Short mmCIF file of C-alpha atoms and ligand atoms in Angstrom, two decimals:
data_model
loop_
_atom_site.label_atom_id
_atom_site.label_comp_id
_atom_site.label_asym_id
_atom_site.label_seq_id
_atom_site.Cartn_x
_atom_site.Cartn_y
_atom_site.Cartn_z
CA MET A 231 0.00 0.00 0.00
CA ILE A 232 1.64 3.22 -1.17
CA VAL A 233 0.42 6.43 0.44
CA GLY A 234 0.88 9.48 -1.78
CA GLY A 235 0.84 10.17 -5.51
CA GLY A 236 3.75 12.58 -5.92
CA THR A 237 7.05 11.75 -7.60
CA ALA A 238 8.01 9.41 -4.73
CA GLY A 239 4.71 7.52 -4.71
CA TRP A 240 4.48 6.90 -8.45
CA MET A 241 8.18 6.07 -8.82
CA THR A 242 7.83 3.50 -6.03
CA ALA A 243 4.61 2.10 -7.46
CA LEU A 244 6.04 1.67 -10.94
CA ALA A 245 9.33 0.17 -9.78
CA LEU A 246 7.66 -2.35 -7.44
CA ALA A 247 5.10 -3.26 -10.08
CA ARG A 248 7.93 -3.94 -12.52
CA MET A 249 9.60 -6.29 -10.02
CA GLY A 250 6.83 -8.74 -10.88
CA PRO A 251 5.61 -11.69 -8.79
CA PRO A 252 6.22 -12.75 -6.11
CA HIS A 253 7.24 -9.27 -5.01
CA ALA A 254 4.35 -7.35 -6.46
CA PRO A 255 1.18 -9.30 -5.92
CA HIS A 256 -1.14 -6.42 -5.00
CA ILE A 257 0.08 -2.84 -5.11
CA SER A 258 -2.32 -0.01 -4.43
CA LEU A 259 -1.58 3.69 -4.32
CA VAL A 260 -3.81 6.08 -2.46
CA GLU A 261 -3.60 9.82 -2.97
CA SER A 262 -5.71 12.83 -2.22
CA PRO A 263 -6.44 15.06 -5.21
CA ASP A 264 -7.40 17.83 -2.71
CA ILE A 265 -3.98 17.86 -1.07
CA GLY A 266 -1.92 17.79 -4.26
CA THR A 267 1.80 17.31 -4.65
CA VAL A 268 4.78 19.54 -3.92
CA GLY A 269 5.36 19.61 -7.70
CA VAL A 270 8.78 21.29 -7.79
CA GLY A 271 11.41 18.54 -8.21
CA GLU A 272 12.65 19.16 -11.74
CA ALA A 273 16.43 18.57 -11.77
CA THR A 274 18.01 15.16 -11.32
CA LEU A 275 21.30 13.28 -11.09
CA PRO A 276 22.53 10.76 -13.69
CA THR A 277 21.30 7.86 -11.51
CA ILE A 278 17.76 8.66 -12.71
CA ARG A 279 18.70 6.85 -15.91
CA HIS A 280 19.25 3.58 -14.02
CA PHE A 281 15.83 4.03 -12.47
CA ASN A 282 14.23 4.73 -15.84
CA ARG A 283 15.86 1.65 -17.35
CA TRP A 284 14.69 -0.51 -14.46
CA ALA A 285 11.19 0.91 -14.76
CA GLY A 286 11.17 0.11 -18.49
CA ILE A 287 10.99 3.78 -19.54
CA ASP A 288 11.96 4.56 -23.12
CA GLU A 289 14.12 7.71 -23.25
CA ARG A 290 12.51 9.21 -26.33
CA ASP A 291 9.03 8.68 -24.93
CA PHE A 292 10.09 10.16 -21.60
CA ILE A 293 11.68 13.27 -23.18
CA ARG A 294 8.52 13.92 -25.19
CA GLU A 295 6.03 13.25 -22.39
CA THR A 296 7.73 15.30 -19.69
CA GLN A 297 9.09 18.20 -21.84
CA ALA A 298 12.49 17.15 -20.52
CA SER A 299 15.89 18.53 -21.38
CA PHE A 300 19.33 17.04 -20.83
CA LYS A 301 21.50 18.09 -17.91
CA LEU A 302 25.30 17.95 -17.99
CA GLY A 303 25.77 19.51 -14.55
CA ILE A 304 25.31 22.72 -12.60
CA GLU A 305 26.81 26.14 -13.14
CA PHE A 306 27.46 27.90 -9.83
CA ARG A 307 27.35 31.66 -10.25
CA ASP A 308 28.40 34.16 -7.59
CA TRP A 309 29.10 31.44 -5.02
CA ARG A 310 32.80 32.12 -4.51
CA GLU A 311 32.13 35.86 -4.82
CA PRO A 312 29.85 38.02 -6.98
CA GLY A 313 30.83 37.79 -10.66
CA HIS A 314 32.61 34.42 -10.35
CA SER A 315 31.33 31.24 -11.98
CA PHE A 316 32.35 27.60 -11.92
CA PHE A 317 30.85 24.34 -13.10
CA HIS A 318 30.06 21.03 -11.45
CA GLY A 319 29.85 18.71 -14.45
CA PHE A 320 28.80 15.06 -14.51
CA GLY A 321 32.22 13.79 -15.46
CA ASP A 322 35.88 13.69 -14.51
CA HIS A 323 38.73 16.15 -15.14
CA GLY A 324 40.98 13.74 -16.97
CA PRO A 325 42.61 10.42 -16.12
CA GLU A 326 45.24 9.78 -13.46
CA ILE A 327 48.63 11.31 -14.20
CA ALA A 328 51.59 9.12 -13.27
CA GLY A 329 49.46 7.09 -10.88
CA LEU A 330 47.95 10.07 -9.06
CA SER A 331 44.62 11.77 -9.37
CA PRO A 332 44.98 14.74 -11.76
CA TYR A 333 44.14 17.16 -8.95
CA HIS A 334 47.63 16.91 -7.48
CA GLN A 335 49.09 18.26 -10.74
CA MET A 336 46.41 20.97 -10.85
CA ILE A 337 47.52 22.09 -7.38
CA ARG A 338 51.20 21.84 -8.28
CA LEU A 339 50.75 23.92 -11.44
CA GLY A 340 48.25 26.37 -9.95
CA LEU A 341 45.47 25.26 -12.33
CA GLY A 342 42.67 24.99 -9.74
CA ASP A 343 40.86 27.96 -11.28
CA ALA A 344 41.06 26.37 -14.74
CA LEU A 345 39.47 23.08 -13.67
CA ASP A 346 36.38 23.54 -15.90
CA GLN A 347 38.61 23.44 -18.97
CA PHE A 348 39.40 19.80 -18.21
CA SER A 349 35.75 18.80 -17.95
CA LEU A 350 34.06 17.76 -21.17
CA PRO A 351 30.52 18.19 -19.76
CA ALA A 352 31.38 21.67 -18.43
CA GLN A 353 32.72 22.76 -21.83
CA ALA A 354 29.81 21.21 -23.74
CA ALA A 355 27.33 22.82 -21.34
CA ARG A 356 28.84 26.27 -21.71
CA ALA A 357 28.74 25.84 -25.50
CA GLY A 358 25.04 24.82 -25.28
CA ARG A 359 25.75 21.46 -26.89
CA PHE A 360 24.66 17.94 -26.05
CA ALA A 361 25.26 14.39 -27.26
CA PRO A 362 25.07 11.22 -25.18
CA PRO A 363 28.35 9.70 -24.01
CA SER A 364 30.05 6.95 -25.99
CA ASP A 365 29.86 3.27 -24.97
CA ASP A 366 33.53 2.86 -25.87
CA ALA A 367 35.15 3.04 -22.43
CA LYS A 368 38.49 4.17 -23.93
CA SER A 369 36.99 7.16 -25.71
CA LEU A 370 37.11 10.73 -24.37
CA ALA A 371 33.36 10.78 -24.97
CA ALA A 372 32.94 8.12 -22.28
CA THR A 373 34.24 10.40 -19.53
CA TYR A 374 30.92 12.00 -18.71
CA SER A 375 27.35 11.25 -17.91
CA TYR A 376 24.08 13.14 -17.95
CA ALA A 377 20.78 13.56 -16.16
CA TYR A 378 17.51 15.31 -17.01
CA HIS A 379 15.44 18.33 -16.19
CA PHE A 380 11.72 17.65 -16.47
CA ASP A 381 8.32 19.06 -15.66
CA ALA A 382 7.49 17.49 -12.27
CA SER A 383 3.74 17.37 -12.81
CA LEU A 384 4.11 15.83 -16.28
CA TYR A 385 6.60 13.30 -14.85
CA ALA A 386 4.15 12.25 -12.10
CA ALA A 387 1.32 11.95 -14.65
CA TYR A 388 3.55 9.92 -16.97
CA LEU A 389 4.63 7.57 -14.16
CA ARG A 390 0.99 7.24 -13.06
CA ARG A 391 -0.06 6.08 -16.53
CA LEU A 392 2.76 3.54 -16.68
CA ALA A 393 2.16 2.26 -13.13
CA ILE A 394 -1.56 1.82 -13.63
CA GLY A 395 -0.76 0.05 -16.91
CA ALA A 396 1.58 -2.25 -14.95
CA GLY A 397 -1.26 -3.26 -12.61
CA VAL A 398 -1.13 -0.76 -9.72
CA ALA A 399 -4.59 -0.06 -8.24
CA HIS A 400 -5.23 3.68 -7.91
CA VAL A 401 -7.38 4.89 -5.01
CA GLN A 402 -8.33 8.55 -4.75
CA GLY A 403 -9.34 9.83 -1.34
CA ARG A 404 -8.10 11.63 1.70
CA ILE A 405 -6.77 9.51 4.55
CA ASP A 406 -8.04 10.80 7.86
CA HIS A 407 -7.06 7.94 10.16
CA VAL A 408 -4.30 5.35 10.32
CA ALA A 409 -5.24 2.28 12.39
CA ARG A 410 -2.54 0.25 14.15
CA ASN A 411 -2.71 -3.18 15.72
CA PRO A 412 -2.79 -2.52 19.48
CA GLU A 413 -0.46 -5.45 20.21
CA THR A 414 2.13 -5.35 17.44
CA GLY A 415 1.94 -1.64 16.68
CA LEU A 416 1.91 -2.48 12.96
CA ILE A 417 -0.23 -0.39 10.64
CA GLU A 418 -3.33 -2.34 9.57
CA ARG A 419 -5.65 -0.05 7.70
CA LEU A 420 -6.24 3.45 6.44
CA SER A 421 -9.60 5.19 6.77
CA LEU A 422 -10.62 7.67 4.13
CA ASP A 423 -12.79 10.69 4.79
CA ASP A 424 -15.64 9.17 2.74
CA ASP A 425 -15.87 6.20 5.15
CA ARG A 426 -13.97 3.80 2.92
CA SER A 427 -11.24 1.84 4.64
CA ILE A 428 -8.32 0.06 3.04
CA ALA A 429 -6.18 -2.67 4.54
CA GLY A 430 -2.56 -3.51 3.72
CA ASP A 431 0.39 -5.53 4.99
CA LEU A 432 3.30 -3.29 3.94
CA PHE A 433 2.92 0.49 3.78
CA VAL A 434 5.18 2.87 1.89
CA ASP A 435 4.73 6.39 3.20
CA CYS A 436 5.13 8.80 0.27
CA SER A 437 2.85 11.43 1.79
CA GLY A 438 5.33 14.29 1.41
CA PHE A 439 6.32 16.72 4.17
CA ARG A 440 3.25 15.60 6.19
CA SER A 441 4.87 12.20 6.79
CA LEU A 442 1.42 10.89 7.60
CA LEU A 443 2.45 7.36 8.59
CA LEU A 444 6.09 7.38 9.73
CA GLY A 445 6.16 10.79 11.37
CA GLY A 446 2.44 10.97 12.20
CA ALA A 447 0.95 7.58 13.13
CA LEU A 448 4.27 6.00 14.17
CA ASP A 449 5.68 9.17 15.71
CA VAL A 450 9.28 8.58 14.53
CA PRO A 451 11.20 11.71 15.58
CA PHE A 452 12.89 14.10 13.16
CA GLU A 453 16.66 14.57 13.19
CA ASP A 454 16.80 18.32 12.69
CA TRP A 455 19.79 19.69 10.73
CA SER A 456 18.54 23.26 10.39
CA HIS A 457 21.43 24.51 12.53
CA TRP A 458 23.72 23.38 9.68
CA LEU A 459 21.41 24.19 6.79
CA PRO A 460 19.19 27.10 7.87
CA ALA A 461 17.55 27.73 4.47
CA ASP A 462 13.92 26.92 5.21
CA ARG A 463 11.76 28.48 2.52
CA ALA A 464 11.51 28.74 -1.24
CA TRP A 465 9.55 30.56 -3.90
CA ALA A 466 9.10 28.76 -7.20
CA VAL A 467 7.75 30.14 -10.48
CA PRO A 468 8.00 29.09 -14.13
CA CYS A 469 8.72 31.63 -16.85
CA ALA A 470 8.82 31.65 -20.62
CA GLY A 471 11.94 30.12 -22.11
CA THR A 472 14.05 30.90 -25.11
CA ASP A 473 14.73 28.91 -28.25
CA ALA A 474 18.14 27.73 -27.07
CA ILE A 475 17.87 25.39 -24.07
CA GLU A 476 20.95 25.31 -21.86
CA PRO A 477 21.85 21.69 -21.00
CA TYR A 478 22.54 22.51 -17.37
CA THR A 479 21.03 23.86 -14.17
CA ARG A 480 22.17 27.28 -13.02
CA SER A 481 22.51 27.99 -9.30
CA MET A 482 23.02 31.64 -8.37
CA ALA A 483 24.08 32.64 -4.87
CA CYS A 484 21.96 35.48 -3.39
CA THR A 485 21.77 37.58 -0.23
CA ALA A 486 20.44 34.81 2.01
CA GLY A 487 20.42 31.69 -0.16
CA TRP A 488 20.43 30.92 -3.86
CA ARG A 489 18.24 30.84 -6.94
CA TRP A 490 17.82 28.00 -9.40
CA ARG A 491 17.17 28.14 -13.14
CA ILE A 492 16.14 24.92 -14.87
CA PRO A 493 15.53 25.14 -18.63
CA LEU A 494 12.92 22.74 -20.06
CA GLN A 495 11.61 22.45 -23.60
CA HIS A 496 8.48 24.53 -23.00
CA ARG A 497 9.52 26.83 -20.15
CA ILE A 498 12.16 27.64 -17.54
CA GLY A 499 11.67 26.52 -13.93
CA ASN A 500 12.93 29.07 -11.39
CA GLY A 501 13.14 29.16 -7.65
CA HIS A 502 14.71 30.97 -4.72
CA VAL A 503 15.78 29.03 -1.64
CA TYR A 504 16.46 31.29 1.36
CA ALA A 505 16.83 31.40 5.11
CA SER A 506 13.85 33.22 6.62
CA ALA A 507 16.00 34.30 9.57
CA PHE A 508 18.01 36.45 7.13
CA GLN A 509 15.51 37.57 4.48
CA ASP A 510 11.78 38.25 4.50
CA ASP A 511 9.42 36.54 2.09
CA GLN A 512 8.65 39.61 0.00
CA ALA A 513 12.31 40.50 -0.54
CA ALA A 514 13.00 36.88 -1.53
CA LEU A 515 10.12 36.91 -4.00
CA ASP A 516 11.24 40.24 -5.48
CA ALA A 517 14.76 38.87 -6.01
CA LEU A 518 13.32 35.85 -7.83
CA ILE A 519 11.00 37.86 -10.07
CA ASP A 520 13.72 40.43 -10.88
CA GLY A 521 16.03 37.68 -12.09
CA LEU A 522 13.58 35.93 -14.46
CA ASP A 523 14.43 35.60 -18.16
CA GLY A 524 10.84 36.15 -19.25
CA PRO A 525 7.33 36.84 -17.92
CA PRO A 526 6.12 34.50 -15.13
CA LEU A 527 3.76 31.82 -16.43
CA ALA A 528 1.97 31.17 -13.12
CA GLU A 529 1.48 32.51 -9.63
CA PRO A 530 4.65 31.99 -7.55
CA ARG A 531 4.40 29.10 -5.07
CA HIS A 532 5.70 29.42 -1.53
CA LEU A 533 7.20 26.38 0.18
CA ARG A 534 8.46 25.79 3.71
CA PHE A 535 10.79 23.01 4.80
CA ARG A 536 13.32 21.90 7.37
CA ALA A 537 16.63 20.16 6.71
CA GLY A 538 16.99 16.71 8.25
CA HIS A 539 15.42 13.26 8.24
CA ARG A 540 13.36 10.89 10.35
CA ARG A 541 15.52 8.90 12.80
CA ARG A 542 14.20 5.70 11.26
CA PHE A 543 13.22 5.29 7.64
CA TRP A 544 11.65 1.86 8.12
CA ALA A 545 9.65 1.21 11.28
CA GLY A 546 7.50 -1.91 11.69
CA ASN A 547 5.67 -2.40 8.40
CA CYS A 548 6.15 1.18 7.19
CA ILE A 549 8.92 2.55 4.97
CA ALA A 550 9.06 6.26 4.20
CA ILE A 551 10.33 7.29 0.77
CA GLY A 552 10.56 10.87 -0.49
CA LEU A 553 9.85 14.03 1.47
CA SER A 554 8.09 12.01 4.20
CA SER A 555 11.51 10.58 5.13
CA GLY A 556 13.49 13.82 5.11
CA PHE A 557 14.71 16.74 3.04
CA LEU A 558 17.91 18.54 2.11
CA GLU A 559 17.74 21.74 0.12
CA PRO A 560 17.80 21.02 -3.62
CA LEU A 561 21.23 22.57 -4.27
CA GLU A 562 22.62 19.40 -5.87
CA SER A 563 19.28 17.92 -7.00
CA THR A 564 19.47 15.05 -4.54
CA SER A 565 15.86 14.40 -3.43
CA ILE A 566 14.86 12.27 -6.39
CA ASN A 567 18.21 10.47 -6.11
CA LEU A 568 17.31 9.64 -2.48
CA ILE A 569 13.93 8.35 -3.67
CA GLU A 570 15.72 6.09 -6.19
CA ARG A 571 18.01 4.81 -3.45
CA GLY A 572 15.07 4.13 -1.15
CA ILE A 573 13.27 2.19 -3.87
CA SER A 574 16.29 0.13 -4.84
CA LEU A 575 17.06 -0.72 -1.20
CA LEU A 576 13.44 -1.67 -0.60
CA ALA A 577 13.56 -3.94 -3.63
CA GLN A 578 16.79 -5.49 -2.35
CA LEU A 579 15.50 -5.98 1.19
CA PHE A 580 11.88 -6.74 0.28
CA PRO A 581 10.35 -8.66 3.21
CA THR A 582 9.16 -11.68 1.24
CA ALA A 583 9.69 -14.01 4.22
CA GLY A 584 7.93 -11.76 6.73
CA LEU A 585 9.03 -8.71 8.63
CA ASP A 586 12.35 -8.95 10.37
CA ASP A 587 13.83 -5.92 12.08
CA VAL A 588 17.24 -6.71 10.61
CA LEU A 589 15.88 -5.64 7.19
CA ALA A 590 14.72 -2.34 8.64
CA ARG A 591 18.04 -1.75 10.41
CA GLU A 592 20.00 -2.40 7.22
CA TYR A 593 17.71 -0.10 5.27
CA ASP A 594 18.11 2.63 7.89
CA ARG A 595 21.88 2.28 7.94
CA HIS A 596 22.13 2.90 4.19
CA MET A 597 19.69 5.79 4.14
CA ILE A 598 21.25 7.51 7.16
CA ASN A 599 24.66 7.30 5.43
CA ALA A 600 23.19 8.61 2.20
CA PHE A 601 21.60 11.61 3.92
CA ALA A 602 24.78 12.37 5.89
CA GLY A 603 26.97 12.18 2.76
CA ILE A 604 24.73 14.56 0.83
CA ARG A 605 24.38 16.85 3.85
CA ASP A 606 28.16 17.28 4.02
CA PHE A 607 28.43 17.92 0.29
CA VAL A 608 25.69 20.55 0.42
CA ILE A 609 27.15 22.31 3.47
CA LEU A 610 30.54 22.41 1.71
CA HIS A 611 29.07 24.87 -0.82
CA TYR A 612 28.47 27.39 1.95
CA ARG A 613 31.81 27.09 3.69
CA LEU A 614 34.58 28.38 1.47
CA GLY A 615 33.41 31.37 -0.56
CA ARG A 616 34.03 35.02 0.20
CA ARG A 617 30.54 36.56 0.10
CA THR A 618 30.13 39.14 2.81
CA GLU A 619 26.38 39.30 3.56
CA PRO A 620 25.39 38.35 7.16
CA PHE A 621 23.90 35.02 6.00
CA TRP A 622 27.15 33.97 4.32
CA GLN A 623 29.29 35.10 7.21
CA ALA A 624 27.07 33.14 9.60
CA MET A 625 27.28 30.05 7.36
CA ARG A 626 31.07 30.15 7.47
CA ALA A 627 31.28 30.88 11.20
CA GLN A 628 28.99 28.13 12.48
CA PRO A 629 30.27 24.68 13.44
CA MET A 630 30.08 21.97 10.79
CA PRO A 631 29.79 18.17 11.01
CA ASP A 632 33.15 16.60 12.02
CA SER A 633 33.09 14.41 8.91
CA LEU A 634 33.03 17.49 6.66
CA ALA A 635 35.54 19.44 8.74
CA ASP A 636 37.96 16.53 8.29
CA GLN A 637 37.36 16.34 4.55
CA ILE A 638 38.08 20.05 4.07
CA ALA A 639 41.11 19.95 6.37
CA LEU A 640 42.52 16.89 4.58
CA PHE A 641 42.21 18.60 1.21
CA GLU A 642 43.84 21.77 2.47
CA ALA A 643 46.69 19.85 4.08
CA SER A 644 47.43 17.35 1.30
CA GLY A 645 45.30 17.83 -1.82
CA GLU A 646 43.68 14.45 -1.06
CA ILE A 647 39.92 14.16 -1.41
CA ALA A 648 38.35 11.62 0.96
CA ILE A 649 35.07 10.23 -0.33
CA ARG A 650 32.70 8.72 2.19
CA ASP A 651 29.60 8.22 0.06
CA PRO A 652 30.71 7.49 -3.53
CA GLU A 653 27.14 6.56 -4.46
CA SER A 654 26.14 10.21 -4.48
CA PHE A 655 29.18 12.38 -5.23
CA GLY A 656 32.65 11.11 -6.12
CA GLU A 657 36.07 12.73 -6.26
CA PRO A 658 35.44 14.88 -9.40
CA SER A 659 32.32 16.37 -7.79
CA TRP A 660 34.13 17.26 -4.58
CA ALA A 661 37.05 18.64 -6.60
CA ALA A 662 34.70 20.82 -8.68
CA ILE A 663 33.22 22.44 -5.57
CA LEU A 664 36.47 22.71 -3.58
CA PHE A 665 38.45 24.30 -6.42
CA GLY A 666 35.41 26.23 -7.63
CA LEU A 667 35.03 27.93 -4.28
CA GLY A 668 38.72 28.76 -4.25
CA ALA A 669 40.17 26.24 -1.78
CA THR A 670 43.96 26.34 -2.02
CA PRO A 671 45.67 23.27 -0.57
CA ARG A 672 49.01 23.88 1.15
CA ALA A 673 50.49 20.70 -0.32
CA TYR A 674 50.10 18.06 -3.01
CA HIS A 675 51.38 14.52 -3.23
CA PRO A 676 55.22 14.53 -3.39
CA LEU A 677 55.22 11.96 -6.21
CA ALA A 678 53.62 14.58 -8.46
CA ASP A 679 57.08 16.18 -8.70
CA ARG A 680 58.57 13.10 -10.38
CA GLU A 681 57.43 14.35 -13.80
CA PRO A 682 58.87 17.60 -15.18
CA ALA A 683 56.32 20.41 -14.95
CA ASP A 684 56.59 21.37 -18.65
CA ALA A 685 55.80 17.77 -19.74
CA ILE A 686 52.69 17.77 -17.56
CA GLU A 687 51.67 21.16 -18.91
CA ARG A 688 51.95 19.85 -22.48
CA HIS A 689 49.93 16.75 -21.53
CA LEU A 690 47.19 18.89 -19.96
CA ALA A 691 47.12 21.29 -22.91
CA ARG A 692 46.58 18.29 -25.23
CA GLY A 693 43.65 17.21 -23.04
CA ARG A 694 42.06 20.65 -23.31
CA THR A 695 42.46 20.66 -27.09
CA LEU A 696 40.87 17.22 -27.40
CA ILE A 697 37.91 18.34 -25.29
CA ALA A 698 37.41 21.50 -27.36
CA GLY A 699 37.62 19.45 -30.56
CA HIS A 700 35.05 16.96 -29.30
CA VAL A 701 32.64 19.65 -28.10
CA ALA A 702 32.70 21.19 -31.59
CA THR A 703 31.32 17.92 -33.00
CA MET A 704 28.32 17.88 -30.63
CA PRO A 705 25.01 19.32 -31.87
CA PRO A 706 23.26 22.25 -30.17
CA HIS A 707 21.09 20.92 -27.35
CA ARG A 708 17.74 22.00 -28.87
CA GLN A 709 18.69 20.41 -32.19
CA PHE A 710 19.52 17.14 -30.42
CA ILE A 711 16.14 17.12 -28.61
CA ASP A 712 14.20 17.94 -31.78
CA ALA A 713 15.97 15.18 -33.70
CA LEU A 714 15.27 12.68 -30.91
CA ALA A 715 11.59 13.63 -30.71
CA ALA A 716 11.22 13.32 -34.50
CA GLN A 717 12.59 9.74 -34.60
P1 LIG B 860 4.60 15.20 -2.57
O1 LIG B 860 4.85 15.62 -3.96
O2 LIG B 860 4.27 16.27 -1.58
O3 LIG B 860 3.41 14.17 -2.60
C1 LIG B 860 2.68 13.83 -1.45
C2 LIG B 860 1.49 12.99 -1.82
O4 LIG B 860 0.88 12.53 -0.62
C3 LIG B 860 0.42 13.72 -2.60
O5 LIG B 860 -0.06 12.90 -3.65
C4 LIG B 860 -0.70 13.92 -1.59
O6 LIG B 860 -1.98 13.94 -2.20
C5 LIG B 860 -0.51 12.69 -0.73
N1 LIG B 860 -1.09 12.85 0.61
C6 LIG B 860 -0.62 13.61 1.63
N2 LIG B 860 -1.46 13.54 2.68
C7 LIG B 860 -2.47 12.70 2.30
C8 LIG B 860 -3.67 12.23 2.95
N3 LIG B 860 -4.02 12.63 4.17
N4 LIG B 860 -4.46 11.39 2.25
C9 LIG B 860 -4.14 10.99 0.99
N5 LIG B 860 -3.04 11.40 0.34
C10 LIG B 860 -2.23 12.25 0.99
N6 LIG B 860 14.12 17.19 -5.90
C11 LIG B 860 15.00 16.93 -6.87
O7 LIG B 860 15.43 15.79 -7.01
N7 LIG B 860 15.43 17.92 -7.70
C12 LIG B 860 15.05 19.21 -7.55
O8 LIG B 860 15.43 20.06 -8.34
C13 LIG B 860 14.19 19.53 -6.48
N8 LIG B 860 13.80 20.80 -6.21
C14 LIG B 860 13.04 21.07 -5.11
C15 LIG B 860 12.77 22.38 -4.75
C16 LIG B 860 12.04 22.66 -3.60
C17 LIG B 860 11.81 24.09 -3.18
C18 LIG B 860 11.50 21.61 -2.82
C19 LIG B 860 10.68 21.89 -1.60
C20 LIG B 860 11.75 20.30 -3.19
C21 LIG B 860 12.54 20.02 -4.31
N9 LIG B 860 12.85 18.71 -4.65
C22 LIG B 860 13.72 18.45 -5.67
C23 LIG B 860 12.25 17.60 -3.93
C24 LIG B 860 11.14 16.97 -4.77
O9 LIG B 860 10.17 17.95 -5.06
C25 LIG B 860 10.51 15.81 -4.04
O10 LIG B 860 11.50 14.94 -3.60
C26 LIG B 860 9.60 15.04 -4.95
O11 LIG B 860 8.67 15.88 -5.57
C27 LIG B 860 8.87 13.98 -4.18
O12 LIG B 860 7.87 14.50 -3.38
P2 LIG B 860 6.94 13.45 -2.61
O13 LIG B 860 6.33 12.55 -3.63
O14 LIG B 860 7.72 12.85 -1.51
O15 LIG B 860 5.83 14.38 -1.93
#
């Protein structure tokens, strides 16, 4: 029994339905049309493509149905300081050099500020070009990946059609009571406000920020991280787009947070995430509207949230997936990635032989690690720049998780990048943000000095030329989408 028909609910429903018997004997999804969905998750990470493959989604169909565009990464504007820009691309910055990660040579040669030039997706994105990576692992064109931007409401509607087609029963109604067995504490049935009642044996709570089952009925406490990530509100509004569609998300640092710009085929999605302790709602809305590329296409939506997660993700016979389990601001587009991880773990640990708490503990362990890894990566963005507004000064002055403090200190002391959660962001991602924000390590690996500096410089220059040559062969993004849709 899946509770909620937002992105989390329909992704879960479709994926479980596709698992087939014996895992998916009877899947129902209940949602309330009156409550509606949050409807703002529009940028993803490359892992969405694994999910789509698993769910049997055809890429061309998906691009057409959801007005999607391709995403090669994120441009960060004004984060280090106003006027500065850097790119976090979905790809590496070249192979190892003499057995070391290329970053040691970048430090040695003072090339940290030129990092984007060694990233094929960053260069393609800035040129407005897109082509899928090559399958030939030895090719330069295999050194990157891509994700999508899509219209969240079209995506949910698309998933709904596929899930219902795959046998998921769709119940529309508002749940007003969750009944638990008085002895076991397990959830037994849901009562709807029209007196219907529905029973289930396993409940997936996809009810959004309400967390109706896990946070509500089961009262699992919330681990609050707002002292680390104080941004707690957002305005979101779509505006008219242009003919050229940039194949990347833009994130622009502002007075008390940041704005996003997500180009789709039919419009641009925009939003402003801010800390209400540092900026009032009207000023935040004005900053968003002032920065739009074109006229707004709808009334701006106001959203409130809190960083953190439920202490347990799986309790008894209830697993929370999506916003009901927790939230981290969408700076690196991680919420849908966390939904994918929840679904794939649930599939892996599916309780076919009955409920055993060991399954729940294993599930929790993975999800707690995933949230903590992403939390550290997101906080990193706020730690190293030089913006001077009170919000930014406060973000740099406050304590940070020990795990992140160690990662930053290690990089500064040695040029080494320690990765604790490679499933979300690997070494190239950390390098992009660390160098992009202007971190300057005091040392690099001593073995980097074995090769003469001019030989390394020639090698790196060749890499840059190859990237530029390859980018020139890629079609403009809009042209690629039109050609795909016409196939
Ligand atoms: P919701 O969309 O809120 O769905 C909840 C469902 O539960 C609804 O169907 C509702 O009807 C149902 N429900 C609730 N209560 C009841 C009840 N009593 N009875 C019956 N049904 C009920 N993620 C990304 O990956 N990338 C992004 O770029 C991104 N940007 C974001 C920007 C902002 C400002 C915010 C707040 C979030 C963003 N997210 C992003 C997160 C993303 O929007 C969510 O992860 C995603 O939409 C999943 O939401 P959900 O399905 O968990 O909840």
